[in-house]
Amino acid sequence: MASGTKGRTSLEVGADGVAIITIINPPVNSLSFDVLFSLNENYEQALRRDDVKAIVVTGAKGKFSGGFDITLFGRIQGGQLAEPKPGYIAVEILTNTVEGARKPSVAAIDGLALGGGLEVAMACHARISTPSAQLGLPELQLGIIPGFGGTQRLPRLVGLAKSLEMMLTSKPVKGEEAHSLGLVDAVIAPDQLVSTARQWALDILEHRRPWVATLYKTDKIEPLGEAREIFKFARAQARKQAPNLTHPIVCIDVVEAGVVSGPRAGLQKEAEDFQKLLRSETCKSLLHIFFAQRGTSKVPGVTDLGLAPRRVKKVAILGGGLMGSGIATALILSSYPVILKEVNEKFLEAGIRRVRANLQSRVKKGKMTHEKFEKTMSLLKGVLDYESFKDVDMVIEAVIENVSLKQQIFADLEKYCPPHCILASNTSTIDLNLIGERTYSKDRIVGAHFFSPAHVMPLLEIVRTNQTSPQVIVDLLDIGKRIKKTPIVVGNCTGFAVNRMFFPYTQAAFLLVERGTDLYLIDRAITKFGMPMGPFRLADLVGFGVAIATGMQFIENFPERTYKSMIIPIMQEDKRAGETTRKGFYLYDERRKASPDPEVKKFIEKARSMSGVAIDPKFAKLSEKDIVEMIFFPVVNEACRVFAEGIAVKAADLDIASVMGMGFPAYRGGIMFWADSLGSKYIYSRLEEWSSLYGEFFKPCAFLAERAAKGATLSAPVEQAKSKL
């Protein structure tokens, strides 16, 4: 990512006749057009000068280049920035000038060579890297393909199978692996990198080392018959893993074009397809998510006050259940010493066992060595009283959702913890003001809402009350970052942002089913849309007990707009609790594989008669589009309320909340971004129509009505006066 200053490259010629061209554009030496044009000018100068025999390309301050400057994509899409003609950089600069030069060049790679950075390096005649350098082409994460020749050169260096894997998964490789693959020619310590590269370039000139134009290298490309099998397999995998996305298939097509019709034809196709993809809805959505994720840690009135995060040296967790043990795992994995408190020896042992199991699964997958496992486990200490709480910097309460129990705990914590200690609760629905009612230090009380499983799920909701101090928020944002979570700061209300936005998700599904839509059809339509699972499969996963407890919170707090269905209570009478009992809306085998259960029909019929709802033939014939809209428009409606009330600082935070908290597809840009792609008028008119036919559950909120009347987007900022934060 580039800063506002202009990027450039510098040229220095040594006494040995080697010109060093250095990419300079902090913090990661990204390739803006300024940098690329400067690279071209310095290259041409080096080629003209008689005192230059060979060239080394490197990056300033230990980073080769993090790739093309992504901030420019939005400006190109919006027409505010003119770009060079398609293929100009890949063909004119990198192929004709760099690779086609009469003087040899070597890329000296440290830190990062990602995206366009690696593409520049691959155009050089050799590559030398440090052991820790990361090399990769992650463009597909943004809905595009490599655009500076990467689709043609990477296969010629590492073979088709490995290059497709690297591009389709967007996973970088480190220096050592890059060397064994043939992506780099040598691995050297950072302090000898440039001097080795200089000598290497001179050795090429003296024919002591090979002078290789990567684009015309063929020894790594598999024979045509085998190549066709690789492409076929890659397409099948891409369609299976991302059925709604076209850009992975385009990437495979472009690589294939280079193999079948030659590299120049491949470059031509890469340039044409890159332009189309850059302007696609998928690319716009994924770019939005990219920047929205980086924007969540900017909170007006908090992060702009110049406060530095305090150092948190020790954390205590209350409760070693599923959530408590998951949070403990996340903290010790990031080297925080943790005290885990439970009420008795049996519960404590179970909690520590859960943490151990979480870490052991990492060892099994090869993500952790046995030594690291022992060292990480040693950071965890189990206790049964508050004795060791006198020097903790933060406590996270993760006990069952019981108001009076939590109130008692917070009153105790105030007595036993030091006065600077942050008092956090992992509650998912209970109002924090209620939890801290019996305490005096309300400025230290904050919500730290993790999602299950806490050591895996990437989102952390930081919930502040009107009294939470900005310092505490800054501290928690820092901890979130250190434990590799994406934090969003939200206001205090029932369900906060994620659970509140998504309570209509399941309720809308019940409404549809009671009126005659097949529940398995609903789940299929919703997973086809891109959710990891439909509302009924999700209810089975979280368990009926949790589903009812959270559902009750919303029914009590928002009675006028909740849909009350008796389906789950009726199923509980049949001893069904979801996946744990192997029976919910689905039946589960010993491998947790779900299959439809014909018996569920009778429970639905019973619930229907209790609700006094008749089957409506229209609902039995709903299209997939109608199902998606009837399930998600109520979610959009609630997201609008959350935004209008100032629970969220900006609409983009709700997009991140929906993607990272609920698995809403990132390639649709998050809940508000997706809604804006359909238009506030359309969503309002649909909800208005359904509310007149099927009741208040669908009634559009005032904010949505107002935006629709003006034809305004839902994501445009709300006047700050309304903000609860």
XYZ file of C-alpha atoms in Angstrom:
725
model
C 0.000 0.000 0.000
C 1.486 3.310 -0.975
C 1.556 6.474 1.068
C 0.487 9.826 -0.392
C 4.039 10.738 -1.496
C 5.244 9.922 -4.976
C 7.030 6.604 -5.365
C 10.206 6.335 -7.450
C 13.267 4.231 -8.203
C 16.903 5.256 -7.798
C 19.916 4.355 -9.953
C 23.472 3.941 -8.638
C 26.380 2.618 -10.677
C 29.264 0.917 -8.844
C 32.936 0.706 -9.767
C 32.267 -2.902 -10.874
C 29.965 -1.611 -13.631
C 26.776 -2.932 -12.022
C 23.821 -0.539 -11.866
C 21.629 -0.935 -8.775
C 18.017 0.106 -9.408
C 16.147 0.426 -6.081
C 12.352 0.567 -5.732
C 11.426 3.277 -3.185
C 7.800 3.663 -2.099
C 7.305 3.093 1.646
C 6.014 1.162 3.535
C 6.157 -1.889 1.182
C 7.592 -0.365 -2.014
C 4.336 -0.783 -3.877
C 4.312 -0.287 -7.627
C 2.414 2.877 -8.476
C 2.551 4.103 -12.071
C 5.183 6.647 -10.914
C 7.397 3.786 -9.721
C 6.887 1.706 -12.881
C 7.622 4.639 -15.230
C 10.673 5.548 -13.133
C 11.836 1.892 -13.303
C 11.526 2.049 -17.092
C 13.465 5.356 -17.342
C 16.283 4.138 -15.086
C 16.454 0.887 -17.025
C 16.756 2.715 -20.319
C 19.416 4.992 -18.832
C 21.390 1.968 -17.571
C 21.169 0.373 -21.025
C 22.409 3.567 -22.724
C 25.355 4.159 -20.363
C 28.716 2.737 -21.375
C 29.866 2.429 -17.759
C 27.019 -0.055 -16.987
C 27.665 -3.726 -17.763
C 24.822 -5.365 -15.791
C 21.823 -4.477 -13.618
C 20.507 -5.490 -10.166
C 16.919 -4.614 -9.182
C 16.142 -4.428 -5.454
C 13.826 -2.727 -2.956
C 14.587 -0.159 -0.258
C 14.716 -1.046 3.450
C 14.633 -4.822 3.198
C 11.488 -5.153 1.083
C 11.613 -5.894 -2.642
C 7.999 -4.927 -3.445
C 4.556 -5.731 -2.026
C 3.009 -5.459 -5.506
C 0.919 -3.009 -7.475
C -0.474 -0.052 -5.472
C -4.008 -1.311 -4.744
C -5.282 2.175 -3.858
C -5.109 2.981 -7.586
C -7.582 0.256 -8.621
C -10.581 2.121 -7.212
C -9.513 5.298 -9.032
C -9.125 3.390 -12.325
C -12.572 1.762 -11.845
C -14.130 5.147 -11.092
C -12.478 6.750 -14.127
C -10.464 9.280 -12.027
C -7.126 7.863 -13.159
C -5.969 7.246 -16.710
C -3.940 4.061 -17.062
C -1.458 3.088 -19.765
C -2.822 1.065 -22.673
C -3.582 -2.602 -21.822
C -0.424 -4.699 -21.674
C 1.917 -1.677 -21.753
C 3.636 -2.599 -18.471
C 3.709 -6.361 -19.110
C 4.863 -6.120 -22.721
C 6.663 -2.783 -23.300
C 8.362 -2.383 -19.906
C 8.850 -5.882 -18.458
C 9.149 -7.986 -21.616
C 10.748 -5.673 -24.174
C 12.857 -3.428 -21.902
C 13.733 -5.561 -18.839
C 13.726 -9.135 -20.166
C 14.790 -8.198 -23.701
C 17.702 -6.012 -22.507
C 21.178 -6.441 -24.004
C 22.556 -6.313 -20.442
C 21.784 -9.034 -17.869
C 19.699 -8.277 -14.783
C 19.288 -10.012 -11.416
C 16.495 -9.409 -8.870
C 17.769 -9.241 -5.270
C 14.714 -10.166 -3.174
C 14.286 -9.557 0.545
C 11.096 -9.230 2.612
C 8.306 -9.363 0.042
C 7.977 -10.017 -3.668
C 4.239 -10.261 -4.071
C 1.978 -9.687 -7.079
C 3.524 -7.109 -9.387
C 6.695 -7.246 -7.264
C 7.259 -10.914 -8.154
C 6.303 -10.210 -11.770
C 9.103 -7.608 -12.011
C 11.528 -10.127 -10.472
C 10.469 -12.894 -12.888
C 11.257 -10.615 -15.871
C 14.886 -10.386 -14.677
C 17.367 -12.996 -15.941
C 17.957 -14.482 -12.465
C 16.550 -14.143 -8.956
C 18.311 -14.359 -5.595
C 16.389 -14.205 -2.347
C 16.825 -14.304 1.419
C 15.512 -17.402 3.288
C 12.634 -15.493 4.909
C 11.468 -13.582 1.794
C 7.861 -14.244 0.742
C 7.149 -14.726 -2.962
C 3.678 -15.118 -4.433
C 0.904 -13.931 -6.743
C -2.112 -13.198 -4.480
C -4.134 -11.229 -7.091
C -7.042 -13.693 -7.143
C -7.920 -12.602 -3.591
C -8.992 -9.309 -5.177
C -11.044 -10.838 -8.002
C -8.406 -10.236 -10.680
C -5.514 -12.203 -12.215
C -1.797 -11.287 -12.344
C -1.540 -8.514 -14.941
C 2.204 -7.964 -15.471
C 3.005 -11.296 -17.128
C 2.755 -13.493 -14.030
C 0.339 -15.958 -15.650
C 2.984 -16.688 -18.304
C 6.276 -16.579 -16.360
C 5.390 -18.409 -13.132
C 4.425 -21.663 -14.962
C 7.694 -21.493 -16.922
C 9.699 -21.314 -13.683
C 7.848 -23.753 -11.392
C 5.690 -25.881 -13.720
C 1.943 -25.748 -14.406
C 0.635 -27.634 -11.373
C 2.582 -25.613 -8.775
C 2.004 -22.252 -10.510
C -1.773 -22.839 -10.695
C -1.808 -23.861 -7.033
C 0.117 -20.704 -6.032
C -2.179 -18.419 -8.034
C -5.506 -20.100 -7.218
C -4.821 -20.303 -3.463
C -2.980 -16.918 -3.319
C -0.464 -18.561 -0.942
C 3.110 -17.233 -1.014
C 6.218 -19.429 -0.642
C 9.297 -18.623 1.432
C 12.821 -18.298 -0.007
C 13.965 -21.895 0.637
C 10.867 -23.418 -1.004
C 11.088 -20.916 -3.866
C 14.634 -22.161 -4.456
C 13.650 -25.843 -4.504
C 10.821 -25.000 -6.957
C 13.141 -23.116 -9.337
C 11.475 -19.737 -8.722
C 14.755 -18.319 -7.378
C 18.299 -19.347 -8.322
C 19.959 -19.016 -4.917
C 19.165 -18.254 -1.258
C 21.551 -15.873 0.510
C 21.676 -14.100 3.917
C 20.322 -10.509 3.823
C 23.703 -8.850 4.459
C 25.262 -10.547 1.396
C 22.208 -10.312 -0.872
C 23.084 -7.322 -3.044
C 26.816 -8.127 -3.304
C 25.981 -11.716 -4.394
C 23.435 -10.401 -6.926
C 26.055 -8.003 -8.379
C 28.534 -10.838 -8.872
C 25.796 -13.097 -10.293
C 24.887 -10.443 -12.898
C 28.573 -10.141 -13.938
C 28.839 -13.961 -14.085
C 25.898 -14.031 -16.529
C 27.680 -11.421 -18.650
C 30.873 -13.546 -18.666
C 28.809 -16.690 -19.554
C 29.711 -18.309 -16.221
C 26.003 -18.512 -15.402
C 22.991 -18.974 -17.732
C 21.279 -15.941 -19.269
C 17.600 -16.912 -19.111
C 14.623 -15.102 -20.607
C 11.888 -16.682 -18.459
C 9.129 -16.069 -21.003
C 10.750 -18.490 -23.479
C 11.792 -21.156 -20.982
C 10.015 -24.475 -21.718
C 11.747 -27.195 -19.667
C 9.309 -26.847 -16.726
C 6.112 -26.947 -18.819
C 4.571 -30.426 -18.823
C 3.933 -32.211 -22.180
C 0.627 -31.163 -23.817
C -1.352 -34.311 -22.898
C -0.327 -34.039 -19.243
C -0.888 -30.265 -19.323
C -4.491 -30.740 -20.498
C -5.112 -33.101 -17.552
C -3.684 -30.497 -15.125
C -5.953 -27.769 -16.559
C -8.979 -30.075 -16.397
C -8.304 -30.947 -12.758
C -7.676 -27.288 -11.814
C -10.973 -26.200 -13.436
C -12.903 -28.938 -11.603
C -11.355 -27.863 -8.265
C -12.058 -24.180 -8.911
C -15.711 -24.860 -9.822
C -16.138 -27.020 -6.736
C -14.544 -24.556 -4.315
C -15.926 -21.332 -5.766
C -18.948 -22.094 -7.978
C -20.022 -18.415 -8.075
C -16.665 -17.043 -9.196
C -15.402 -16.768 -12.770
C -11.948 -15.229 -12.251
C -10.230 -18.484 -11.130
C -11.407 -20.107 -14.397
C -10.210 -17.067 -16.376
C -6.785 -17.439 -14.731
C -6.578 -21.098 -15.832
C -7.699 -20.144 -19.378
C -4.991 -17.471 -19.632
C -2.250 -19.877 -18.488
C -3.524 -22.450 -20.998
C -3.521 -19.896 -23.839
C 0.191 -19.304 -23.212
C 0.952 -23.027 -23.342
C -1.128 -23.725 -26.458
C -0.571 -20.536 -28.495
C 2.759 -19.330 -27.122
C 3.778 -16.784 -24.447
C 3.188 -13.610 -26.515
C -0.420 -14.717 -27.189
C -0.684 -15.526 -23.469
C 0.441 -11.996 -22.537
C -2.123 -10.539 -24.939
C -4.956 -12.588 -23.415
C -3.752 -11.758 -19.878
C -3.964 -8.020 -20.655
C -7.476 -8.247 -22.164
C -8.917 -10.434 -19.402
C -7.256 -8.384 -16.644
C -9.075 -5.262 -17.904
C -12.456 -7.038 -17.885
C -11.947 -8.496 -14.402
C -10.758 -5.180 -12.941
C -14.164 -3.707 -13.772
C -16.182 -6.713 -12.519
C -18.564 -6.623 -9.538
C -16.479 -9.341 -7.845
C -13.317 -7.224 -8.003
C -15.145 -4.116 -6.720
C -16.612 -6.145 -3.823
C -13.323 -7.780 -2.823
C -11.438 -4.459 -3.018
C -14.111 -2.918 -0.788
C -13.619 -5.715 1.776
C -9.817 -5.328 1.559
C -9.974 -1.651 2.523
C -12.920 -2.036 4.926
C -10.947 -4.627 6.908
C -8.026 -2.217 7.254
C -10.398 0.597 8.219
C -12.052 -1.085 11.211
C -9.289 0.012 13.585
C -9.907 3.708 12.824
C -12.525 4.944 15.293
C -13.342 8.685 15.364
C -13.090 10.146 18.867
C -10.948 7.200 20.038
C -8.016 6.370 17.777
C -7.428 10.014 16.809
C -6.725 11.228 20.355
C -3.042 10.279 20.315
C -3.435 7.512 22.930
C -0.836 4.746 22.920
C -1.946 1.213 23.856
C -0.810 0.115 27.316
C 1.224 -3.081 27.572
C -0.892 -6.043 28.619
C 1.446 -8.545 30.289
C -1.040 -10.988 31.823
C -4.649 -11.921 31.097
C -7.168 -13.834 33.236
C -10.154 -15.724 31.812
C -13.202 -16.759 33.805
C -14.804 -19.949 32.547
C -13.087 -22.791 30.697
C -16.030 -23.864 28.533
C -16.006 -23.834 24.754
C -15.626 -20.024 24.519
C -13.270 -19.519 27.483
C -10.895 -22.270 26.334
C -10.969 -20.935 22.754
C -10.097 -17.400 23.930
C -7.307 -18.800 26.138
C -5.942 -20.688 23.091
C -5.946 -17.518 20.946
C -4.066 -15.571 23.669
C -1.357 -18.138 24.456
C -0.782 -18.673 20.724
C 0.232 -15.002 20.650
C 2.485 -15.392 23.718
C 0.180 -13.862 26.362
C 0.478 -15.554 29.798
C -3.073 -16.619 30.797
C -4.736 -17.549 34.083
C -7.826 -19.719 33.598
C -10.260 -19.686 36.544
C -13.007 -22.252 37.069
C -15.380 -23.053 39.945
C -14.116 -26.582 40.698
C -11.287 -28.980 39.881
C -13.365 -31.040 37.422
C -14.379 -28.024 35.287
C -10.837 -26.629 35.433
C -9.300 -29.878 34.183
C -11.868 -30.015 31.378
C -11.023 -26.409 30.376
C -7.271 -27.065 30.268
C -7.934 -30.287 28.338
C -9.851 -28.275 25.702
C -6.966 -25.819 25.271
C -4.523 -28.729 24.964
C -6.738 -30.378 22.320
C -6.918 -27.090 20.348
C -3.120 -26.907 20.241
C -2.658 -30.631 19.539
C -4.788 -30.316 16.419
C -2.267 -27.704 15.211
C 0.613 -30.118 15.887
C -1.243 -32.856 13.973
C -1.693 -30.554 10.954
C 2.007 -29.699 11.001
C 1.345 -26.054 11.942
C 3.185 -26.340 15.274
C 6.272 -28.195 16.500
C 6.199 -30.279 19.674
C 8.636 -27.857 21.408
C 6.411 -24.895 20.506
C 3.388 -26.844 21.829
C 5.084 -27.382 25.225
C 6.261 -23.767 25.402
C 2.772 -22.434 24.501
C 1.006 -24.709 27.009
C 3.362 -23.492 29.762
C 1.837 -19.997 29.416
C -1.480 -21.325 30.775
C -2.120 -21.623 34.504
C -5.327 -22.980 36.027
C -6.756 -21.577 39.311
C -9.876 -21.940 41.477
C -9.786 -18.563 43.299
C -8.978 -14.876 42.727
C -5.643 -15.003 44.621
C -3.473 -14.595 41.485
C -5.638 -11.812 39.983
C -3.792 -9.037 41.841
C -1.413 -8.321 38.957
C -3.497 -9.060 35.850
C -3.915 -6.339 33.202
C -7.125 -7.699 31.691
C -9.862 -10.142 32.637
C -12.248 -11.704 30.111
C -15.406 -13.196 31.604
C -16.726 -16.139 29.553
C -19.276 -17.826 31.813
C -22.860 -18.839 30.913
C -25.345 -16.128 29.847
C -26.815 -15.454 33.300
C -27.237 -11.807 34.340
C -27.057 -12.163 38.143
C -24.021 -14.492 37.924
C -22.176 -12.014 35.697
C -23.099 -9.089 37.983
C -21.634 -10.947 40.988
C -18.452 -11.785 39.055
C -17.868 -8.157 38.030
C -18.417 -6.935 41.606
C -15.799 -9.518 42.752
C -13.337 -8.593 39.995
C -13.393 -4.967 41.104
C -12.223 -6.103 44.562
C -9.478 -8.500 43.447
C -7.984 -6.891 40.322
C -5.652 -3.871 40.212
C -7.293 -0.471 39.464
C -5.901 -0.293 35.904
C -7.198 -3.769 34.937
C -9.570 -3.949 31.940
C -12.808 -5.780 32.831
C -14.153 -7.439 29.695
C -17.149 -9.683 29.066
C -17.543 -12.139 26.201
C -21.345 -11.941 26.402
C -23.011 -12.241 23.014
C -26.356 -10.639 23.874
C -26.576 -9.208 27.428
C -26.445 -5.431 27.876
C -23.078 -4.422 29.398
C -24.646 -1.707 31.553
C -26.657 -4.448 33.226
C -23.558 -6.622 33.735
C -21.608 -3.779 35.344
C -24.534 -2.455 37.396
C -22.927 -3.309 40.774
C -19.480 -1.906 39.979
C -18.009 1.574 40.486
C -15.397 1.538 37.727
C -17.703 1.553 34.708
C -15.036 3.214 32.534
C -13.059 -0.080 32.540
C -15.980 -2.277 31.468
C -15.980 -3.359 27.844
C -17.324 -6.181 25.692
C -14.819 -8.512 24.017
C -17.160 -10.671 21.977
C -15.373 -13.543 20.230
C -17.066 -15.910 17.794
C -16.961 -19.671 18.155
C -14.481 -21.341 17.856
C -12.655 -18.334 19.323
C -9.129 -19.396 18.328
C -10.233 -19.828 14.676
C -12.899 -17.225 13.851
C -11.291 -13.949 12.684
C -13.686 -11.361 14.144
C -13.612 -9.607 17.524
C -16.480 -7.282 18.448
C -15.273 -4.627 20.904
C -18.404 -3.327 22.626
C -18.331 0.010 24.394
C -20.865 1.589 26.693
C -21.309 5.354 27.070
C -18.815 5.174 29.942
C -16.044 2.953 28.509
C -12.831 5.006 28.345
C -11.136 5.550 24.956
C -7.900 4.178 26.489
C -9.550 0.804 27.116
C -10.767 0.680 23.492
C -7.265 1.515 22.194
C -5.806 -1.254 24.414
C -8.319 -3.791 23.117
C -7.762 -2.805 19.462
C -4.055 -3.498 20.034
C -4.710 -6.897 21.659
C -7.095 -7.786 18.806
C -4.346 -7.063 16.293
C -1.736 -9.040 18.268
C -3.970 -12.131 18.430
C -4.580 -11.794 14.658
C -8.251 -10.833 14.858
C -10.026 -8.137 12.884
C -11.603 -5.934 15.553
C -14.734 -3.844 15.054
C -15.823 -1.292 17.647
C -19.585 -1.260 18.223
C -22.081 0.349 20.589
C -23.932 -1.423 23.361
C -27.340 -2.965 22.533
C -28.989 -6.377 22.470
C -26.941 -8.615 20.179
C -24.425 -5.824 19.355
C -23.740 -5.762 15.583
C -23.428 -9.319 14.234
C -26.064 -11.189 16.230
C -28.501 -8.318 16.041
C -28.179 -7.889 12.256
C -28.607 -11.604 11.738
C -31.462 -12.457 14.115
C -33.996 -12.056 11.242
C -31.940 -14.567 9.176
C -33.310 -17.610 11.034
C -36.677 -16.036 11.807
C -37.340 -15.277 8.115
C -36.524 -18.918 7.353
C -39.114 -20.103 9.915
C -41.703 -17.736 8.427
C -41.107 -19.168 4.944
C -41.264 -22.778 6.136
C -44.507 -22.272 8.053
C -46.067 -20.819 4.912
C -45.039 -23.772 2.775
C -41.445 -23.405 1.517
C -39.350 -26.582 1.758
C -36.687 -26.075 4.449
C -34.015 -28.007 2.534
C -34.682 -25.860 -0.527
C -34.080 -22.752 1.632
C -30.734 -24.080 2.882
C -29.719 -25.008 -0.678
C -30.619 -21.566 -2.066
C -28.723 -19.792 0.720
C -25.554 -21.919 0.341
C -25.743 -21.480 -3.434
C -25.821 -17.700 -2.801
C -22.484 -18.167 -1.021
C -23.152 -18.643 2.701
C -21.180 -21.455 4.389
C -24.488 -23.012 5.475
C -28.207 -22.256 5.419
C -30.223 -21.103 8.475
C -31.461 -24.601 9.430
C -28.053 -26.263 9.187
C -26.722 -23.332 11.266
C -29.419 -23.839 13.940
C -28.336 -27.496 14.191
C -24.690 -26.473 14.518
C -25.158 -23.892 17.311
C -27.653 -26.177 19.070
C -31.317 -25.595 19.898
C -30.586 -24.500 23.480
C -28.430 -21.584 22.327
C -30.844 -20.775 19.468
C -33.758 -20.413 21.926
C -31.766 -18.436 24.532
C -30.581 -15.855 21.991
C -33.939 -15.831 20.170
C -35.694 -14.951 23.460
C -33.420 -11.901 23.923
C -34.622 -10.480 20.592
C -38.286 -11.390 21.169
C -38.168 -9.529 24.525
C -36.318 -6.486 23.158
C -37.861 -6.137 19.689
C -41.340 -7.711 20.088
C -42.900 -5.721 17.246
C -40.596 -7.116 14.564
C -39.743 -10.669 15.610
C -41.351 -13.749 14.109
C -42.219 -16.223 16.849
C -42.205 -19.829 15.652
C -42.722 -22.907 17.810
C -40.761 -25.236 15.497
C -37.654 -25.547 17.702
C -39.487 -25.973 21.077
C -41.654 -28.699 19.476
C -38.539 -30.462 18.162
C -36.898 -30.224 21.595
C -39.812 -32.219 23.019
C -38.719 -35.000 20.648
C -35.261 -34.940 22.366
C -33.693 -33.167 19.389
C -31.053 -30.536 20.127
C -29.239 -30.273 16.795
C -25.938 -31.780 15.757
C -24.918 -32.816 19.313
C -27.834 -35.283 19.543
C -27.335 -36.306 15.870
C -30.887 -35.127 15.250
C -32.112 -31.647 14.451
C -33.486 -30.392 11.154
C -31.063 -32.924 9.661
C -29.905 -36.400 10.707
C -26.158 -36.782 11.354
C -23.982 -39.855 10.952
C -20.861 -40.535 13.052
C -18.794 -38.375 10.662
C -21.176 -35.396 11.179
C -22.465 -35.710 7.621
C -25.960 -34.204 7.394
C -28.893 -35.726 5.522
C -32.541 -34.531 5.319
C -35.010 -36.026 7.800
C -38.541 -36.725 6.445
C -39.872 -36.739 10.046
C -39.312 -32.963 10.373
C -42.497 -32.389 8.285
C -44.754 -33.386 11.179
C -43.091 -30.866 13.561
C -43.562 -28.115 10.970
C -47.256 -29.029 10.595
C -47.709 -28.862 14.375
C -45.951 -25.451 14.559
C -48.079 -24.212 11.667
C -51.298 -25.084 13.468
C -50.018 -23.388 16.672
C -49.152 -20.205 14.711
C -52.515 -20.318 12.947
C -50.760 -20.018 9.575
C -52.037 -21.725 6.422
C -49.882 -22.995 3.562
C -49.710 -20.401 0.813
C -49.211 -21.992 -2.668
C -46.956 -19.038 -3.630
C -44.436 -20.033 -0.918
C -44.236 -23.619 -2.157
C -43.106 -22.287 -5.558
C -40.644 -19.547 -4.513
C -37.676 -19.074 -6.845
C -34.123 -19.133 -5.425
C -33.929 -15.360 -5.974
C -37.105 -14.829 -3.898
C -35.816 -17.078 -1.121
C -32.508 -15.167 -0.950
C -34.307 -11.813 -0.859
C -36.915 -12.854 1.726
C -34.150 -14.194 4.001
C -31.616 -11.375 3.521
C -33.703 -8.208 3.093
C -34.884 -8.396 6.742
C -31.164 -8.696 7.662
C -30.415 -5.579 5.565
C -33.341 -3.820 7.300
C -31.906 -4.601 10.761
C -28.392 -3.616 9.607
C -29.879 -0.232 8.616
C -31.251 0.194 12.152
C -27.865 -0.731 13.669
C -26.219 1.872 11.422
C -28.853 4.571 11.974
C -28.654 4.167 15.771
C -24.892 4.651 15.664
C -24.172 1.149 16.993
C -21.667 0.879 14.120
C -19.340 3.768 13.238
C -19.540 3.127 9.493
C -21.407 0.875 7.081
C -18.126 -0.783 6.020
C -17.749 -2.108 9.595
C -21.091 -3.905 9.153
C -19.796 -5.377 5.895
C -16.787 -6.800 7.756
C -19.042 -7.982 10.608
C -21.260 -9.874 8.147
C -18.332 -11.445 6.269
C -16.172 -12.393 9.257
C -18.876 -13.015 11.841
C -21.497 -14.800 9.736
C -19.658 -15.978 6.625
C -21.496 -13.639 4.207
C -19.604 -14.025 0.897
C -16.722 -11.537 0.674
C -17.071 -11.500 -3.132
C -20.475 -9.805 -2.633
C -18.797 -7.058 -0.571
C -20.632 -7.543 2.749
C -24.277 -6.970 3.673
C -24.542 -3.176 3.106
C -22.357 -3.139 -0.018
C -24.437 -5.953 -1.519
C -27.675 -4.131 -0.610
C -26.405 -1.000 -2.372
C -25.670 -3.043 -5.498
C -29.424 -3.830 -5.608
C -30.514 -0.311 -4.603
C -32.365 1.073 -1.563
C -35.543 1.675 -3.632
C -35.791 -1.956 -4.718
C -35.205 -3.359 -1.207
C -37.676 -0.907 0.315
C -40.412 -1.730 -2.228
C -40.017 -5.493 -1.690
C -40.131 -5.196 2.110
C -43.082 -2.818 1.932
C -44.983 -5.277 -0.275
C -44.241 -8.260 2.005
C -45.107 -6.351 5.178
C -48.582 -5.512 3.806
C -49.095 -9.214 2.985
C -47.305 -11.031 5.813
C -46.976 -8.629 8.741
C -44.658 -6.336 10.709
C -41.654 -8.666 10.533
C -40.912 -7.257 7.043
C -41.752 -3.592 7.785
C -38.974 -1.338 6.411
C -37.376 0.885 9.066
C -37.462 4.698 8.870
C -33.800 4.919 7.782
C -34.397 2.583 4.822
C -37.584 4.439 3.858
C -35.760 7.781 3.961
C -32.797 6.558 1.877
C -35.143 4.946 -0.674
C -37.180 8.158 -0.986
C -33.997 10.119 -1.768
C -32.610 7.327 -3.968
C -29.557 7.426 -1.672
C -27.158 4.573 -0.898
C -27.515 2.793 2.449
C -23.769 3.056 3.115
C -23.544 6.867 2.933
C -22.509 8.256 6.368
C -25.157 8.988 9.006
C -25.088 12.469 10.597
C -22.751 12.026 13.556
C -25.221 13.663 15.951
C -27.197 10.435 16.009
C -24.236 8.254 16.937
C -24.538 6.299 20.175
C -20.801 5.913 20.367
